[in-house]
Amino acid sequence: MWREIRDREAGKTRPNSFKNRVSSSRISNLQLSNYKDVVSPHRGSINSLQVDLTEGRYLLSGASDASASVFDIQHATDFEGAGEGALIAKHKSLINIDKQHQNGHKFAISSAIWYPIDTGLFVTGSYDHYIKVWDTNSTQMVINFKMPGKVYRTAMSPLATSHMLIAAGTEDVQVRLCDIASGAFAHTLSGHRVEWSTSSEWVLVTGGCDGAIRFWDIRRAGCFLVLDQSQSQLGRRPPVLARSAVSKVSTSKALSKGQNLPGKPRMPQKKSGGGNGIKHSPLGQVPAKGLKQRLHPGMLSSQDRATAHYGAVTGLKITEDGMYLLSAGSDSRIRLWDVESGRNTLVNFETARLQTSKPIQLATAQDSNLVFVPCMTSVKAFDVWSGKMYVTFRGHYEYVNCCWFSSQDQELYTGGNDRQILVWSPARLISNEDASPAEDRDNWSD
């Protein structure tokens, strides 16, 4: 570590490279934290965890006892001695909304998420058929949506600037888009697991009990892509920067040799009977006039009946760059998909037992090189590109339902049926660091 710091000070290592090395080193040393403890007030299994996307400071949890809690994971509420002068930072809930609350949920909370750009609001979805939006400052309900069945999952786009839509997967295997601004429903799609794209605010991914994963452009009717596990490709696409760098090098070499660069080649076009050229539309765009648009739920072609898993889709997670999708199914399979081509990358993830009767929440590490998957009573970290198991985290006494990775602190948070929220942190180099609590006042954004 000190050698890398000296190289950084001497200018031998680039800032981004140094940051990535330190982050990777901290992630590789993750272990059950012996200096940080989240005190769970829940009396039921933990179903959902999320750290806010704006400050990376507040952890939101939802549990099957119909309670939702908020924790400050940056500043402890109390300290407890652990022997030999060591202190354990206790993080107790700052807010706890349960059945006793005037507008609290009556049944289990299946999903709890932060409003993407503001910690002043958070959203909960419950088995009592309601989705509720809460004001963090006043702990009062702002708006609620009555759904036709149990709510399994809620999600909001982290990129949205043109809409305030909550995508909700429900018991009737339909995904409904709830508009916070108007308090009305916008669309109804197919599926029960939902995940917004991290590269477009208009693209939504849904997973269904039929094993199908569909991509939707919410501005248009019908899905534009259905993933098929039999359609595959080998290898990982090179990053855009790497491809552009290679093209620049080849161009500079050609110029240095005095060669004439050829003009931009035209893609061959297939001719129709009338002699008109037909262009292939890119992913997510409306097909050219005259082409058949794949609509759902028509199920008119074999492509529309394609499946991504031999069983229900239990988990979805899109990488930070939006180029790949990770999916888990009740067939105990984990698959990596290329979003641009819609093909299975054939990464062979090592065998892992997954829950089949309950959805699971996946998490990815910084730069999306590792994926954390709840596997029964443990959480396993897999290398995204090779599928090899990196490490296994064992600490829960019962099944693990959810996990969340905080890229700011390189910490992993897991919740399970044992009603505990466990913190997995890198090993500390300095034991007396942050030995005393800092003076801090909670000031939720308005």
C-alpha atoms as one frame of an Amber mdcrd trajectory, in Angstrom:
protein
   0.000   0.000   0.000   2.737   2.501   0.970   4.659   1.712  -2.224   1.572
   2.482  -4.297   1.089   5.742  -2.413   4.706   6.725  -3.138   4.226   5.867
  -6.825   1.103   8.003  -6.887   2.937  10.936  -5.268   5.819  10.563  -7.704
   3.449  10.539 -10.665   4.280   6.969 -11.696   0.681   5.856 -11.231  -2.329
   7.582 -12.741  -5.038   8.746 -10.287  -7.713   6.456 -11.750  -5.367   3.495
 -11.748  -4.432   4.145  -8.126  -8.096   4.453  -7.152  -8.978   1.176  -8.870
  -6.080  -0.651  -7.223  -7.039   0.553  -3.749 -10.700  -0.306  -4.314  -9.850
  -3.781  -5.624  -7.550  -4.393  -2.672 -10.256  -3.379  -0.193 -12.878  -5.550
  -1.903 -10.565  -8.567  -1.851 -10.210  -8.171   1.939 -13.911  -8.023   2.762
 -14.815  -9.794   6.007 -17.500  -9.664   8.658 -16.894  -6.288  10.253 -15.534
  -6.289  13.808 -15.815  -2.529  14.186 -19.190  -1.717  12.615 -22.612  -3.084
  13.552 -26.072  -2.237  12.222 -28.615  -2.769  14.997 -31.711  -4.137  13.292
 -35.092  -3.156  14.813 -36.945  -5.563  12.510 -38.834  -8.554  13.860 -39.122
 -10.279  10.517 -36.912 -11.293   7.610 -35.048  -8.527   5.764 -36.334  -8.374
   2.188 -34.729  -5.230   0.772 -31.613  -3.098   1.291 -30.400   0.034  -0.456
 -27.871   2.794   0.248 -28.897   6.174  -1.137 -27.371   7.075  -4.500 -26.698
  10.748  -3.715 -24.586  10.746  -0.532 -23.889   7.055   0.009 -24.684   7.640
   3.667 -28.156   6.345   4.514 -29.144   2.677   4.424 -32.838   1.876   3.849
 -34.248  -1.522   4.794 -37.641  -3.199   4.427 -38.783  -6.294   6.336 -41.586
  -8.839   6.469 -42.913  -7.403   9.756 -44.212  -4.455   7.675 -41.473  -2.117
   8.937 -39.010   0.120   7.098 -35.934   1.678   8.721 -33.238   4.207   7.863
 -29.671   4.012   9.237 -26.782   6.471   9.072 -23.892   4.218   8.076 -21.323
   7.033   8.105 -21.809   8.216  11.686 -22.498   5.864  14.580 -25.197   6.529
  17.150 -23.287   4.710  19.907 -19.995   2.949  20.641 -19.377  -0.248  22.520
 -16.120  -1.611  23.873 -14.780  -4.819  22.330 -11.741  -5.390  24.531  -8.135
  -4.169  24.218  -9.310  -0.606  23.658 -11.190  -1.451  20.461 -14.611   0.078
  19.867 -17.548  -1.217  17.840 -19.598   1.492  16.168 -23.303   0.853  16.669
 -25.611   2.179  13.973 -29.173   2.286  15.248 -32.172   3.244  13.141 -32.881
   6.964  12.788 -36.352   6.302  11.379 -38.552   3.255  11.880 -41.997   3.030
  10.295 -44.015  -0.033  11.299 -47.609  -1.208  11.685 -48.157   1.197  14.579
 -47.666   4.156  12.255 -50.837   5.893  11.162 -50.196   5.146   7.475 -47.935
   2.118   7.909 -48.186  -1.063   5.857 -50.286  -3.923   7.194 -48.307  -6.783
   5.668 -44.710  -7.557   4.676 -42.641  -4.931   2.877 -41.064  -6.587  -0.130
 -39.206  -3.600  -1.545 -37.816  -0.323  -0.153 -35.952   2.110  -2.408 -34.663
   5.669  -2.229 -35.782   8.424  -4.563 -32.751   8.430  -6.923 -31.743  12.102
  -6.681 -32.919  13.093  -3.211 -32.831  11.510   0.245 -35.947  13.469   1.148
 -38.202  10.722  -0.287 -38.277   6.935  -0.256 -40.690   4.337  -1.633 -41.999
   1.094  -0.112 -43.958  -1.731  -1.731 -45.874  -4.276   0.307 -47.930  -7.459
   0.232 -50.894  -5.344   1.390 -51.265  -4.262  -2.289 -49.986  -0.723  -1.667
 -47.011   1.320  -2.836 -46.324   4.295  -0.578 -44.060   7.316  -1.012 -42.701
   8.740   2.255 -41.276  12.108   3.277 -38.064  11.395   5.186 -38.159  14.607
   7.211 -41.687  14.258   8.554 -41.942  10.430   8.240 -45.370  10.980   6.719
 -46.858   9.379   3.641 -46.947  11.702   0.640 -48.818   9.538  -1.872 -49.909
   5.918  -2.245 -50.897   3.651  -5.119 -53.423   0.820  -4.795 -52.239  -2.223
  -6.752 -54.352  -5.234  -7.795 -52.148  -7.723  -5.915 -49.052  -8.208  -3.788
 -46.141  -5.947  -4.718 -42.954  -7.944  -5.299 -40.566  -5.257  -6.508 -40.348
  -1.498  -7.042 -37.708   0.385  -9.009 -36.963   3.923 -10.196 -34.585   4.972
 -12.948 -31.337   6.499 -11.603 -31.025   8.562 -14.803 -34.540   9.928 -15.159
 -34.847  13.662 -15.779 -38.076  13.628 -17.805 -40.304  11.425 -15.662 -40.966
  10.336 -12.055 -42.115   6.767 -12.677 -42.084   3.871 -10.225 -41.994   0.471
 -11.930 -43.816  -2.075  -9.776 -43.954  -5.842 -10.305 -47.096  -7.377  -8.797
 -48.738 -10.694  -8.039 -50.745 -10.764 -11.277 -47.442 -10.944 -13.235 -47.863
  -7.402 -14.522 -45.527  -4.428 -14.196 -47.253  -1.096 -13.708 -45.674   2.323
 -14.034 -46.851   4.695 -11.295 -46.367   8.410 -11.874 -45.526  10.283  -8.664
 -46.179  13.642 -10.318 -49.769  12.859 -11.307 -50.627  10.016  -8.914 -51.868
   7.897 -11.832 -50.771   4.760 -13.688 -48.915   5.280 -16.961 -48.433   1.816
 -18.505 -48.934  -1.873 -17.836 -46.228  -4.322 -18.931 -45.548  -8.030 -18.431
 -43.340  -9.463 -15.660 -42.827  -9.465 -11.905 -39.121  -8.565 -11.554 -38.153
  -5.094 -12.781 -34.876  -3.254 -13.345 -34.264   0.079 -15.049 -31.458   0.459
 -17.558 -28.381   2.327 -16.341 -27.768   3.784 -19.815 -31.246   5.045 -20.778
 -34.058   6.501 -18.689 -36.642   5.048 -21.094 -35.578   1.387 -21.112 -37.042
  -1.034 -18.568 -36.173  -4.709 -18.116 -38.717  -7.182 -16.753 -38.447 -10.839
 -15.756 -41.434 -13.152 -15.579 -42.570 -16.421 -14.067 -42.421 -17.903 -17.572
 -38.626 -17.517 -17.568 -38.686 -14.676 -20.121 -36.720 -11.439 -19.843 -38.107
  -8.575 -21.905 -36.796  -5.113 -22.753 -39.298  -2.271 -23.048 -39.131   1.274
 -24.310 -41.789   2.933 -22.180 -42.435   5.532 -24.893 -43.766   2.861 -27.251
 -46.155  -0.076 -27.158 -44.763  -3.580 -26.947 -41.358  -4.921 -25.972 -38.501
  -4.554 -28.440 -36.350  -7.471 -27.250 -36.900 -10.891 -25.690 -33.764 -12.668
 -24.458 -33.216 -16.211 -25.701 -30.763 -18.461 -23.881 -30.131 -20.439 -27.080
 -28.838 -17.319 -28.864 -25.266 -16.918 -27.672 -21.932 -15.298 -28.330 -18.468
 -15.998 -27.010 -16.209 -13.457 -25.382 -16.533 -10.010 -23.917 -16.969  -6.958
 -26.100 -13.989  -4.579 -25.858 -14.764  -1.249 -24.176 -15.676   1.666 -26.417
 -12.539   3.592 -25.413 -10.322   0.621 -26.230 -11.934   0.195 -29.637 -11.573
   3.887 -30.441  -7.934   3.821 -29.305  -7.186   0.888 -31.612  -8.807   2.663
 -34.562  -6.835   5.846 -33.812  -3.555   3.906 -33.712  -4.277   2.190 -37.008
  -5.259   5.514 -38.577  -2.092   7.246 -37.372   0.050   4.386 -38.708  -1.615
   4.614 -42.085  -1.077   8.378 -42.225   2.578   8.018 -41.229   3.097   5.569
 -44.108   1.416   7.942 -46.535  -1.404   5.540 -47.333  -4.714   6.820 -48.596
  -7.467   6.006 -46.169 -10.491   4.374 -47.750 -13.856   6.029 -47.456 -16.373
   4.873 -44.924 -17.678   1.513 -46.149 -21.364   1.128 -46.642 -23.221  -1.757
 -45.104 -24.731  -4.044 -47.724 -28.492  -3.751 -47.906 -30.875  -6.523 -48.722
 -33.209  -5.791 -51.599 -36.896  -6.433 -51.314 -39.103  -7.554 -54.141 -39.755
  -3.969 -55.158 -36.045  -3.135 -55.153 -36.188  -0.959 -52.040 -33.325  -1.283
 -49.587 -34.192  -2.339 -46.017 -32.053  -1.030 -43.181 -31.673  -2.973 -39.957
 -32.845  -0.882 -37.023 -30.583  -0.715 -33.961 -31.645  -1.999 -30.571 -34.537
  -0.128 -29.017 -35.465   1.906 -32.102 -38.654   1.628 -34.102 -38.212  -0.718
 -37.099 -38.302   0.734 -40.580 -41.630   0.996 -42.352 -42.787  -2.336 -43.700
 -40.988  -4.463 -41.114 -42.945  -6.500 -38.583 -42.638  -5.056 -35.081 -42.434
  -7.644 -32.296 -45.242  -6.934 -29.894 -46.131  -8.501 -26.563 -48.347 -10.172
 -25.326 -49.259 -11.303 -28.830 -46.857 -14.263 -28.718 -47.209 -14.662 -32.479
 -43.704 -15.900 -33.266 -41.255 -18.387 -31.837 -38.935 -15.502 -30.889 -41.617
 -14.048 -28.606 -41.815 -17.388 -26.781 -38.079 -17.408 -26.040 -36.961 -17.960
 -22.450 -33.886 -16.863 -20.542 -34.265 -19.425 -17.728 -35.888 -22.813 -17.235
 -38.126 -21.401 -14.534 -39.111 -18.081 -12.998 -36.698 -15.144 -13.099 -35.823
 -14.386  -9.469 -33.223 -11.621  -9.814 -32.020  -8.961 -12.281 -29.066  -6.591
 -12.151 -27.675  -4.322 -14.879 -23.994  -3.375 -14.750 -23.055   0.246 -14.081
 -22.145   0.919 -17.712 -25.458  -0.521 -18.918 -23.751  -2.913 -21.341 -24.517
  -6.195 -19.568 -27.391  -7.754 -17.659 -27.051 -10.373 -14.906 -30.027 -12.634
 -14.258 -30.825 -15.379 -11.748 -33.590 -17.941 -12.008 -35.373 -20.644 -10.081
 -33.358 -23.124 -12.165 -30.380 -22.096  -9.937 -28.611 -20.586 -12.929 -26.864
 -17.229 -13.241 -26.484 -15.790 -16.725 -24.684 -12.798 -18.217 -26.297 -11.107
 -21.211 -24.938  -8.644 -23.737 -27.550  -5.880 -23.780 -26.585  -4.548 -27.225
 -26.887  -7.861 -29.043 -29.349  -9.496 -26.615 -27.281 -12.682 -26.556 -26.186
 -15.059 -23.827 -22.431 -14.635 -23.277 -22.096 -18.278 -22.138 -20.174 -17.359
 -18.996 -20.242 -20.556 -16.952 -20.951 -19.479 -13.390 -20.016 -22.122 -10.854
 -22.885 -24.149  -9.443 -24.757 -22.403  -6.635 -28.000 -23.186  -4.841 -30.452
 -20.309  -5.128 -33.804 -19.747  -3.489 -36.610 -20.866  -5.778 -39.664 -19.650
  -3.866 -38.590 -16.074  -3.176 -37.009 -13.259  -5.209 -33.398 -12.358  -4.434
 -31.570  -9.037  -4.699 -28.240  -9.131  -6.546 -25.437  -6.577  -6.174 -22.374
  -5.688  -8.217 -19.050  -4.293  -7.052 -17.416  -1.165  -8.370 -16.643  -1.414
 -12.111 -18.983  -4.455 -12.133 -16.168  -7.002 -11.957 -17.843  -8.972  -9.153
 -21.457  -9.947  -8.605 -22.762 -10.801  -5.133 -25.469 -13.467  -5.120 -27.500
 -14.658  -2.088 -27.084 -18.449  -2.050 -29.248 -19.958   0.688 -27.530 -19.096
   4.029 -24.461 -17.468   2.442 -23.550 -14.837  -0.131 -21.175 -15.782  -2.921
 -19.111 -13.386  -4.998 -18.497 -14.444  -8.604 -16.170 -13.018 -11.200 -18.544
 -11.567 -13.789 -16.349 -12.389 -16.793 -15.106 -15.888 -15.888 -17.925 -17.142
 -13.665 -15.488 -18.427 -11.039 -16.430 -18.079  -7.412 -14.276 -15.405  -5.792
 -15.228 -15.732  -2.120 -18.086 -16.940   0.088 -19.489 -14.821   2.913 -20.916
 -16.893   5.755 -22.505 -15.224   8.763 -26.269 -15.571   8.531 -28.065 -18.391
  10.319 -30.955 -18.528   7.842 -31.569 -17.796   4.160 -30.151 -14.535   2.757
 -32.639 -12.508   0.696 -30.852  -9.318  -0.294 -27.484  -7.593  -0.513 -26.201
  -4.145  -1.427 -22.638  -3.056  -2.191 -21.606   0.466  -1.234 -19.007   1.602
  -3.767 -18.157   4.658  -1.663 -16.839   2.645   1.321 -16.352  -0.714  -0.443
 -18.697  -2.351   2.059 -21.271  -5.085   1.554 -24.596  -5.149   3.424 -26.657
  -8.344   3.595 -30.061  -9.151   5.078 -31.801 -12.455   5.666 -34.518 -14.425
   7.368 -32.591 -14.287  10.664 -33.684 -10.594  10.912 -30.073  -9.403  10.908
 -28.302  -6.832   8.733 -24.640  -7.796   8.502 -21.814  -5.490   7.437 -18.832
  -6.855   5.494 -15.941  -4.380   5.573 -12.277  -4.353   4.529  -9.807  -5.127
   7.287  -8.660  -1.988   9.087  -5.027  -0.923   8.922  -5.325   1.450  11.899
  -7.219   0.036  14.856  -7.920   3.308  16.637  -9.286   5.086  13.603 -12.504
   6.986  14.302 -12.344   5.970  17.965 -14.699   8.721  19.097 -18.076   9.668
  17.668 -18.229  12.756  15.480 -20.625  15.588  16.119 -23.178  15.435  13.339
 -26.768  16.418  12.825 -29.078  14.712  10.376 -30.254  17.180   7.758 -32.383
  15.467   5.151 -32.477  17.160   1.782 -35.739  18.875   0.972
